[in-house]
GROMACS .gro file of C-alpha atoms in nm:
model
  371
    1MET     CA    1  -2.485  -0.262  -0.211
    2ALA     CA    2  -2.554  -0.484   0.086
    3LEU     CA    3  -2.514  -0.856   0.043
    4THR     CA    4  -2.546  -1.128   0.306
    5ALA     CA    5  -2.416  -1.419   0.101
    6ALA     CA    6  -2.042  -1.480   0.066
    7VAL     CA    7  -1.863  -1.454  -0.265
    8HIS     CA    8  -1.819  -1.793  -0.430
    9ILE     CA    9  -1.485  -1.774  -0.607
   10SER     CA   10  -1.548  -2.090  -0.805
   11ASP     CA   11  -1.836  -1.912  -0.979
   12VAL     CA   12  -1.614  -1.631  -1.107
   13PRO     CA   13  -1.463  -1.684  -1.455
   14ASN     CA   14  -1.102  -1.585  -1.516
   15LEU     CA   15  -1.049  -1.262  -1.702
   16ASP     CA   16  -0.934  -1.323  -2.057
   17GLN     CA   17  -0.570  -1.219  -2.085
   18VAL     CA   18  -0.320  -1.162  -2.361
   19PRO     CA   19   0.004  -1.339  -2.258
   20ASP     CA   20   0.241  -1.075  -2.392
   21LYS     CA   21   0.071  -0.792  -2.204
   22ALA     CA   22   0.233  -0.873  -1.871
   23PRO     CA   23   0.504  -1.106  -1.745
   24LEU     CA   24   0.400  -1.390  -1.516
   25TYR     CA   25   0.505  -1.276  -1.168
   26ALA     CA   26   0.725  -0.983  -1.261
   27THR     CA   27   0.783  -0.988  -0.887
   28ARG     CA   28   0.829  -1.340  -0.758
   29PHE     CA   29   0.748  -1.475  -0.414
   30SER     CA   30   0.870  -1.771  -0.215
   31SER     CA   31   0.876  -1.903   0.140
   32GLN     CA   32   1.212  -1.726   0.172
   33GLY     CA   33   1.054  -1.388   0.105
   34ILE     CA   34   1.005  -1.158  -0.188
   35GLU     CA   35   1.243  -1.198  -0.477
   36ILE     CA   36   1.315  -0.949  -0.751
   37GLY     CA   37   1.508  -1.115  -1.027
   38ARG     CA   38   1.714  -1.371  -0.838
   39THR     CA   39   1.797  -1.159  -0.535
   40SER     CA   40   1.592  -1.194  -0.218
   41LYS     CA   41   1.592  -0.858  -0.040
   42PHE     CA   42   1.424  -0.646   0.224
   43LEU     CA   43   1.176  -0.420   0.046
   44VAL     CA   44   1.107  -0.053   0.116
   45VAL     CA   45   0.776   0.076  -0.024
   46GLY     CA   46   0.683   0.444  -0.043
   47HIS     CA   47   0.342   0.505   0.118
   48ARG     CA   48   0.118   0.692  -0.126
   49GLY     CA   49   0.440   0.775  -0.308
   50ASN     CA   50   0.678   0.987  -0.101
   51GLY     CA   51   0.457   0.966   0.208
   52MET     CA   52   0.102   1.036   0.319
   53ASN     CA   53  -0.022   1.388   0.400
   54LEU     CA   54  -0.106   1.451   0.765
   55LEU     CA   55  -0.225   1.810   0.742
   56GLN     CA   56  -0.239   1.883   1.116
   57SER     CA   57   0.111   1.746   1.180
   58ALA     CA   58   0.391   1.975   1.295
   59ASP     CA   59   0.633   1.760   1.091
   60ARG     CA   60   0.693   1.930   0.754
   61ARG     CA   61   0.763   1.595   0.591
   62MET     CA   62   0.395   1.504   0.626
   63LYS     CA   63   0.298   1.808   0.417
   64ALA     CA   64   0.588   1.827   0.173
   65VAL     CA   65   0.435   1.681  -0.147
   66LYS     CA   66   0.076   1.598  -0.238
   67GLU     CA   67   0.018   1.230  -0.163
   68ASN     CA   68  -0.094   0.991  -0.439
   69SER     CA   69   0.029   1.223  -0.713
   70ILE     CA   70   0.269   1.185  -1.005
   71LEU     CA   71   0.508   1.431  -0.836
   72SER     CA   72   0.505   1.228  -0.516
   73PHE     CA   73   0.560   0.899  -0.699
   74ASN     CA   74   0.860   1.031  -0.890
   75ALA     CA   75   0.998   1.203  -0.579
   76ALA     CA   76   0.999   0.865  -0.404
   77ALA     CA   77   1.166   0.709  -0.709
   78ASN     CA   78   1.470   0.931  -0.647
   79TYR     CA   79   1.556   0.707  -0.351
   80PRO     CA   80   1.653   0.336  -0.345
   81ILE     CA   81   1.298   0.203  -0.298
   82ASP     CA   82   1.145  -0.099  -0.465
   83PHE     CA   83   0.775  -0.007  -0.486
   84ILE     CA   84   0.537   0.278  -0.430
   85GLU     CA   85   0.198   0.207  -0.274
   86PHE     CA   86  -0.114   0.392  -0.381
   87ASP     CA   87  -0.493   0.366  -0.358
   88VAL     CA   88  -0.712   0.300  -0.662
   89GLN     CA   89  -1.086   0.360  -0.690
   90VAL     CA   90  -1.306   0.351  -1.000
   91THR     CA   91  -1.525   0.643  -1.109
   92LYS     CA   92  -1.885   0.599  -1.219
   93ASP     CA   93  -1.769   0.605  -1.583
   94ASP     CA   94  -1.528   0.317  -1.515
   95CYS     CA   95  -1.196   0.500  -1.497
   96PRO     CA   96  -0.948   0.387  -1.228
   97VAL     CA   97  -0.820   0.693  -1.040
   98ILE     CA   98  -0.571   0.732  -0.755
   99PHE     CA   99  -0.715   0.874  -0.434
  100HIS     CA  100  -0.717   0.749  -0.075
  101ASP     CA  101  -1.029   0.888   0.092
  102ASP     CA  102  -1.378   0.755   0.019
  103PHE     CA  103  -1.504   1.113  -0.016
  104ILE     CA  104  -1.358   1.425  -0.175
  105LEU     CA  105  -1.436   1.766  -0.025
  106THR     CA  106  -1.444   2.123  -0.153
  107GLN     CA  107  -1.570   2.455  -0.025
  108HIS     CA  108  -1.773   2.725  -0.196
  109ASN     CA  109  -1.897   3.047  -0.033
  110GLY     CA  110  -1.822   2.906   0.311
  111THR     CA  111  -2.014   2.581   0.256
  112VAL     CA  112  -1.833   2.245   0.243
  113TYR     CA  113  -1.949   1.998  -0.023
  114GLU     CA  114  -1.870   1.626  -0.004
  115ARG     CA  115  -1.888   1.372  -0.288
  116ARG     CA  116  -1.812   1.000  -0.295
  117ILE     CA  117  -1.527   0.926  -0.539
  118THR     CA  118  -1.710   0.633  -0.699
  119GLU     CA  119  -2.012   0.855  -0.773
  120LEU     CA  120  -1.807   1.109  -0.971
  121SER     CA  121  -1.727   1.101  -1.340
  122LEU     CA  122  -1.361   1.121  -1.438
  123ALA     CA  123  -1.405   1.484  -1.547
  124GLU     CA  124  -1.564   1.572  -1.213
  125PHE     CA  125  -1.285   1.401  -1.020
  126LEU     CA  126  -1.012   1.582  -1.212
  127SER     CA  127  -1.183   1.919  -1.153
  128TYR     CA  128  -1.067   1.919  -0.789
  129GLY     CA  129  -0.734   2.074  -0.693
  130PRO     CA  130  -0.459   2.206  -0.923
  131GLN     CA  131  -0.529   2.175  -1.295
  132ARG     CA  132  -0.280   2.057  -1.553
  133GLU     CA  133  -0.407   2.301  -1.814
  134GLU     CA  134  -0.250   2.642  -1.764
  135GLY     CA  135  -0.491   2.916  -1.666
  136LEU     CA  136  -0.759   2.682  -1.528
  137ALA     CA  137  -0.851   2.693  -1.161
  138GLY     CA  138  -0.978   2.378  -0.993
  139LYS     CA  139  -1.215   2.347  -0.701
  140PRO     CA  140  -1.032   2.410  -0.372
  141LEU     CA  141  -0.951   2.077  -0.210
  142MET     CA  142  -1.041   2.018   0.155
  143ARG     CA  143  -0.988   1.716   0.378
  144LYS     CA  144  -1.162   1.573   0.683
  145THR     CA  145  -0.919   1.476   0.959
  146LYS     CA  146  -0.968   1.173   1.184
  147ASP     CA  147  -1.117   1.393   1.455
  148GLY     CA  148  -1.376   1.528   1.212
  149LYS     CA  149  -1.226   1.870   1.142
  150ILE     CA  150  -1.239   2.009   0.785
  151VAL     CA  151  -0.908   2.165   0.681
  152SER     CA  152  -0.761   2.303   0.362
  153TRP     CA  153  -0.549   2.044   0.181
  154THR     CA  154  -0.239   2.261   0.169
  155VAL     CA  155   0.107   2.118   0.098
  156GLU     CA  156   0.443   2.268   0.006
  157THR     CA  157   0.450   2.110  -0.342
  158ASP     CA  158   0.106   2.053  -0.491
  159ASP     CA  159   0.004   1.845  -0.792
  160SER     CA  160  -0.303   1.749  -0.989
  161ALA     CA  161  -0.519   1.446  -0.931
  162CYS     CA  162  -0.425   1.154  -1.155
  163THR     CA  163  -0.548   0.830  -1.307
  164LEU     CA  164  -0.394   0.484  -1.291
  165LYS     CA  165  -0.317   0.506  -1.663
  166GLU     CA  166  -0.122   0.829  -1.608
  167ALA     CA  167   0.081   0.666  -1.332
  168PHE     CA  168   0.193   0.390  -1.569
  169GLU     CA  169   0.281   0.646  -1.835
  170LYS     CA  170   0.454   0.910  -1.622
  171VAL     CA  171   0.621   0.735  -1.326
  172ASN     CA  172   0.978   0.603  -1.343
  173PRO     CA  173   0.939   0.254  -1.501
  174SER     CA  174   1.195   0.098  -1.267
  175ILE     CA  175   0.962   0.143  -0.967
  176GLY     CA  176   0.711  -0.129  -0.886
  177PHE     CA  177   0.348  -0.049  -0.808
  178ASN     CA  178   0.170  -0.179  -0.498
  179ILE     CA  179  -0.188  -0.113  -0.610
  180GLU     CA  180  -0.427  -0.105  -0.316
  181LEU     CA  181  -0.780  -0.181  -0.433
  182LYS     CA  182  -0.973   0.067  -0.223
  183PHE     CA  183  -1.327   0.004  -0.095
  184ASP     CA  184  -1.539   0.163   0.177
  185ASP     CA  185  -1.504  -0.023   0.509
  186HIS     CA  186  -1.871   0.045   0.590
  187ILE     CA  187  -2.025  -0.114   0.280
  188VAL     CA  188  -2.086  -0.482   0.211
  189TYR     CA  189  -2.042  -0.507  -0.165
  190GLN     CA  190  -2.227  -0.722  -0.413
  191GLN     CA  191  -2.014  -0.969  -0.605
  192ASP     CA  192  -2.116  -0.828  -0.944
  193TYR     CA  193  -2.008  -0.479  -0.840
  194LEU     CA  194  -1.669  -0.598  -0.715
  195ILE     CA  195  -1.605  -0.790  -1.038
  196HIS     CA  196  -1.702  -0.487  -1.247
  197VAL     CA  197  -1.464  -0.258  -1.057
  198LEU     CA  198  -1.177  -0.507  -1.058
  199LYS     CA  199  -1.208  -0.568  -1.431
  200ALA     CA  200  -1.186  -0.193  -1.493
  201VAL     CA  201  -0.860  -0.183  -1.295
  202LEU     CA  202  -0.720  -0.497  -1.457
  203HIS     CA  203  -0.793  -0.363  -1.804
  204VAL     CA  204  -0.557  -0.070  -1.740
  205VAL     CA  205  -0.293  -0.280  -1.563
  206LEU     CA  206  -0.274  -0.546  -1.834
  207GLU     CA  207  -0.259  -0.280  -2.105
  208TYR     CA  208   0.005  -0.051  -1.954
  209ALA     CA  209   0.211  -0.237  -1.691
  210LYS     CA  210   0.449  -0.398  -1.942
  211GLY     CA  211   0.753  -0.511  -1.739
  212ARG     CA  212   0.680  -0.312  -1.424
  213PRO     CA  213   0.654  -0.521  -1.103
  214ILE     CA  214   0.300  -0.515  -0.963
  215ILE     CA  215   0.148  -0.622  -0.631
  216PHE     CA  216  -0.227  -0.603  -0.570
  217SER     CA  217  -0.351  -0.558  -0.214
  218SER     CA  218  -0.684  -0.490  -0.045
  219PHE     CA  219  -0.847  -0.471   0.298
  220GLN     CA  220  -1.165  -0.603   0.131
  221PRO     CA  221  -1.138  -0.983   0.163
  222ASP     CA  222  -1.371  -1.067  -0.126
  223ALA     CA  223  -1.197  -0.818  -0.356
  224ALA     CA  224  -0.860  -0.977  -0.275
  225LEU     CA  225  -0.993  -1.326  -0.352
  226LEU     CA  226  -1.163  -1.210  -0.670
  227VAL     CA  227  -0.864  -1.027  -0.816
  228LYS     CA  228  -0.658  -1.339  -0.757
  229ASN     CA  229  -0.913  -1.540  -0.950
  230LEU     CA  230  -0.955  -1.287  -1.231
  231GLN     CA  231  -0.589  -1.285  -1.332
  232THR     CA  232  -0.274  -1.495  -1.304
  233CYS     CA  233  -0.009  -1.236  -1.382
  234TYR     CA  234   0.042  -1.063  -1.050
  235PRO     CA  235   0.057  -1.155  -0.679
  236VAL     CA  236  -0.218  -1.051  -0.440
  237PHE     CA  237  -0.170  -0.956  -0.073
  238PHE     CA  238  -0.440  -0.927   0.193
  239LEU     CA  239  -0.425  -0.607   0.399
  240THR     CA  240  -0.509  -0.635   0.767
  241ASN     CA  241  -0.497  -0.423   1.081
  242GLY     CA  242  -0.371  -0.737   1.252
  243GLY     CA  243  -0.632  -0.716   1.526
  244THR     CA  244  -0.563  -0.353   1.621
  245GLU     CA  245  -0.918  -0.265   1.505
  246ILE     CA  246  -1.232  -0.481   1.496
  247TYR     CA  247  -1.470  -0.512   1.198
  248TYR     CA  248  -1.797  -0.692   1.128
  249ASP     CA  249  -1.610  -0.927   0.891
  250VAL     CA  250  -1.410  -1.166   1.113
  251ARG     CA  251  -1.160  -1.226   0.832
  252ARG     CA  252  -1.026  -0.876   0.901
  253ASN     CA  253  -0.983  -0.910   1.276
  254SER     CA  254  -0.660  -1.103   1.328
  255LEU     CA  255  -0.339  -1.223   1.168
  256GLU     CA  256  -0.460  -1.580   1.214
  257GLU     CA  257  -0.770  -1.507   1.006
  258ALA     CA  258  -0.559  -1.325   0.747
  259THR     CA  259  -0.330  -1.625   0.716
  260LYS     CA  260  -0.626  -1.859   0.679
  261LEU     CA  261  -0.778  -1.642   0.405
  262CYS     CA  262  -0.450  -1.626   0.212
  263VAL     CA  263  -0.381  -1.999   0.234
  264GLU     CA  264  -0.734  -2.101   0.136
  265GLY     CA  265  -0.758  -1.838  -0.138
  266GLY     CA  266  -0.413  -1.893  -0.286
  267LEU     CA  267  -0.295  -1.539  -0.212
  268GLU     CA  268   0.077  -1.465  -0.195
  269GLY     CA  269   0.108  -1.263   0.121
  270ILE     CA  270  -0.012  -1.038   0.401
  271VAL     CA  271   0.035  -0.665   0.463
  272SER     CA  272  -0.021  -0.602   0.833
  273GLU     CA  273  -0.028  -0.299   1.059
  274VAL     CA  274   0.313  -0.322   1.224
  275LYS     CA  275   0.164  -0.306   1.575
  276GLY     CA  276  -0.024  -0.626   1.500
  277ILE     CA  277   0.309  -0.796   1.429
  278PHE     CA  278   0.489  -0.652   1.731
  279ARG     CA  279   0.202  -0.762   1.958
  280ASN     CA  280   0.228  -1.117   1.821
  281PRO     CA  281   0.588  -1.167   1.701
  282GLY     CA  282   0.552  -1.544   1.721
  283LEU     CA  283   0.307  -1.533   1.429
  284VAL     CA  284   0.582  -1.430   1.187
  285ASN     CA  285   0.721  -1.783   1.176
  286LYS     CA  286   0.371  -1.930   1.135
  287ILE     CA  287   0.304  -1.697   0.842
  288LYS     CA  288   0.636  -1.797   0.687
  289GLU     CA  289   0.562  -2.165   0.742
  290SER     CA  290   0.244  -2.106   0.540
  291LYS     CA  291   0.473  -1.995   0.254
  292LEU     CA  292   0.337  -1.640   0.262
  293SER     CA  293   0.532  -1.317   0.224
  294LEU     CA  294   0.484  -1.051   0.491
  295LEU     CA  295   0.497  -0.672   0.463
  296THR     CA  296   0.395  -0.413   0.722
  297TYR     CA  297   0.263  -0.057   0.732
  298GLY     CA  298   0.207   0.200   1.006
  299LYS     CA  299   0.366   0.496   1.184
  300LEU     CA  300   0.628   0.279   1.357
  301ASN     CA  301   0.775   0.205   1.015
  302ASN     CA  302   0.906   0.562   1.009
  303VAL     CA  303   1.140   0.469   1.297
  304PRO     CA  304   1.460   0.308   1.158
  305GLU     CA  305   1.514   0.094   1.468
  306ALA     CA  306   1.164  -0.054   1.434
  307VAL     CA  307   1.235  -0.128   1.069
  308TYR     CA  308   1.562  -0.302   1.153
  309MET     CA  309   1.391  -0.512   1.420
  310GLN     CA  310   1.145  -0.631   1.155
  311HIS     CA  311   1.433  -0.726   0.929
  312LEU     CA  312   1.575  -0.938   1.211
  313MET     CA  313   1.233  -1.097   1.264
  314GLY     CA  314   1.220  -1.213   0.903
  315ILE     CA  315   0.962  -0.966   0.772
  316ASP     CA  316   1.003  -0.908   0.399
  317GLY     CA  317   0.956  -0.533   0.378
  318VAL     CA  318   0.798  -0.214   0.508
  319ILE     CA  319   0.568   0.057   0.374
  320VAL     CA  320   0.695   0.396   0.494
  321ASP     CA  321   0.619   0.768   0.483
  322PHE     CA  322   0.970   0.902   0.546
  323VAL     CA  323   1.117   0.752   0.230
  324GLU     CA  324   1.448   0.938   0.230
  325GLN     CA  325   1.530   0.872   0.594
  326VAL     CA  326   1.420   0.508   0.603
  327THR     CA  327   1.592   0.409   0.277
  328GLU     CA  328   1.915   0.566   0.404
  329ALA     CA  329   1.886   0.375   0.731
  330VAL     CA  330   1.801   0.047   0.557
  331CYS     CA  331   2.101   0.079   0.328
  332LYS     CA  332   2.323   0.105   0.638
  333LEU     CA  333   2.149  -0.139   0.871
  334VAL     CA  334   2.047  -0.416   0.634
  335LYS     CA  335   2.366  -0.429   0.430
  336LYS     CA  336   2.490  -0.787   0.407
  337PRO     CA  337   2.805  -0.846   0.615
  338ASP     CA  338   2.988  -1.015   0.328
  339GLU     CA  339   2.931  -0.726   0.086
  340ILE     CA  340   3.255  -0.609  -0.071
  341LEU     CA  341   3.351  -0.252   0.020
  342LEU     CA  342   3.424  -0.008  -0.259
  343GLU     CA  343   3.782   0.108  -0.295
  344GLY     CA  344   3.860   0.364  -0.026
  345GLU     CA  345   3.538   0.294   0.166
  346GLU     CA  346   3.580   0.242   0.538
  347LYS     CA  347   3.391  -0.028   0.722
  348VAL     CA  348   3.150   0.134   0.968
  349GLN     CA  349   2.953  -0.056   1.232
  350ASN     CA  350   2.614   0.106   1.169
  351ARG     CA  351   2.389  -0.181   1.270
  352PRO     CA  352   2.305  -0.279   1.627
  353GLN     CA  353   2.465  -0.604   1.735
  354PHE     CA  354   2.229  -0.850   1.910
  355SER     CA  355   2.300  -1.195   2.045
  356GLN     CA  356   2.027  -1.458   2.000
  357ARG     CA  357   1.947  -1.429   2.371
  358GLU     CA  358   1.913  -1.050   2.348
  359LEU     CA  359   1.693  -1.079   2.040
  360SER     CA  360   1.467  -1.330   2.216
  361PHE     CA  361   1.436  -1.088   2.509
  362LEU     CA  362   1.345  -0.799   2.277
  363LEU     CA  363   1.080  -1.007   2.102
  364LYS     CA  364   0.923  -1.081   2.441
  365LEU     CA  365   0.949  -0.719   2.555
  366ILE     CA  366   0.807  -0.550   2.244
  367PRO     CA  367   0.449  -0.682   2.279
  368GLU     CA  368   0.437  -0.541   2.632
  369LEU     CA  369   0.555  -0.201   2.511
  370ILE     CA  370   0.302  -0.194   2.224
  371GLN     CA  371  -0.003  -0.277   2.438
   0.00000   0.00000   0.00000
């Protein structure tokens, strides 16, 4: 799939669309941040639903519910979140499915077998893990950890693999979808392949999204530009590590490059690793001056104080694993001071109080702590 030439967006025709299939910008964006309806607010997004699975973690919350599953999506919807984030790949028979890793693993007679998601048929993909049909046993699901170990994918509440179509049909319709268009970091993709995959995803979205808010995002720069060109219904964000990791494609290596890509490509915003923001807090204003929205992801977003600091910095929202705890904290910390208390409710000072001088000091201190 290697390709040395860049994708020429002007050569890509727009995907034909039926106007009544999806509202134009069900979620709206402005230089003042993300707006839902007419209310600008700080967004909380559930990572892979109710949180990612970290199978070697001692924290039970990281193994509570199978990530990227219908159960996890609806579990997250029980809390006051705005979106759930999940990863979409397309099988070899052109079905968009929800799965994070590039490869899926199983074990048989002591031998581990590994298959690339995009080389499986839909039926093969759905044969892994718990089966929806009673009495059927799926292939045992394994996972490779970051340090290379192969472990059983065991969680407290398991669920079957699912498709993008199923998510639209079975997940609470009030919850928005942040659809990450997932591609392998180690492959340089041909333009024709990217367009084929993106059209398969867009076909499902335009057919089933109806009034649900949608955000597209991708770490793959060309995919982000292409999906923006192929449709006009939904905003597109560029995902970046914010310089915390280095890639062959320079567009992925800094917040400055991410901003340039979004401005030149007409994208609506950036989703950055939160450490990239904390290392360069001064870039938040520059991103805002470029009329881009800004979300973050990363482990620090599971710390309420780090989330509140981002709210003070003007960041528009956070993608989190600990949905229950962070939404509870956000409701207390980010509540507007002029909100009217309910009858009998006592005013409680839950949020930290910072002077402008103290905030300036913190913004100078944080990059040093993150290094």
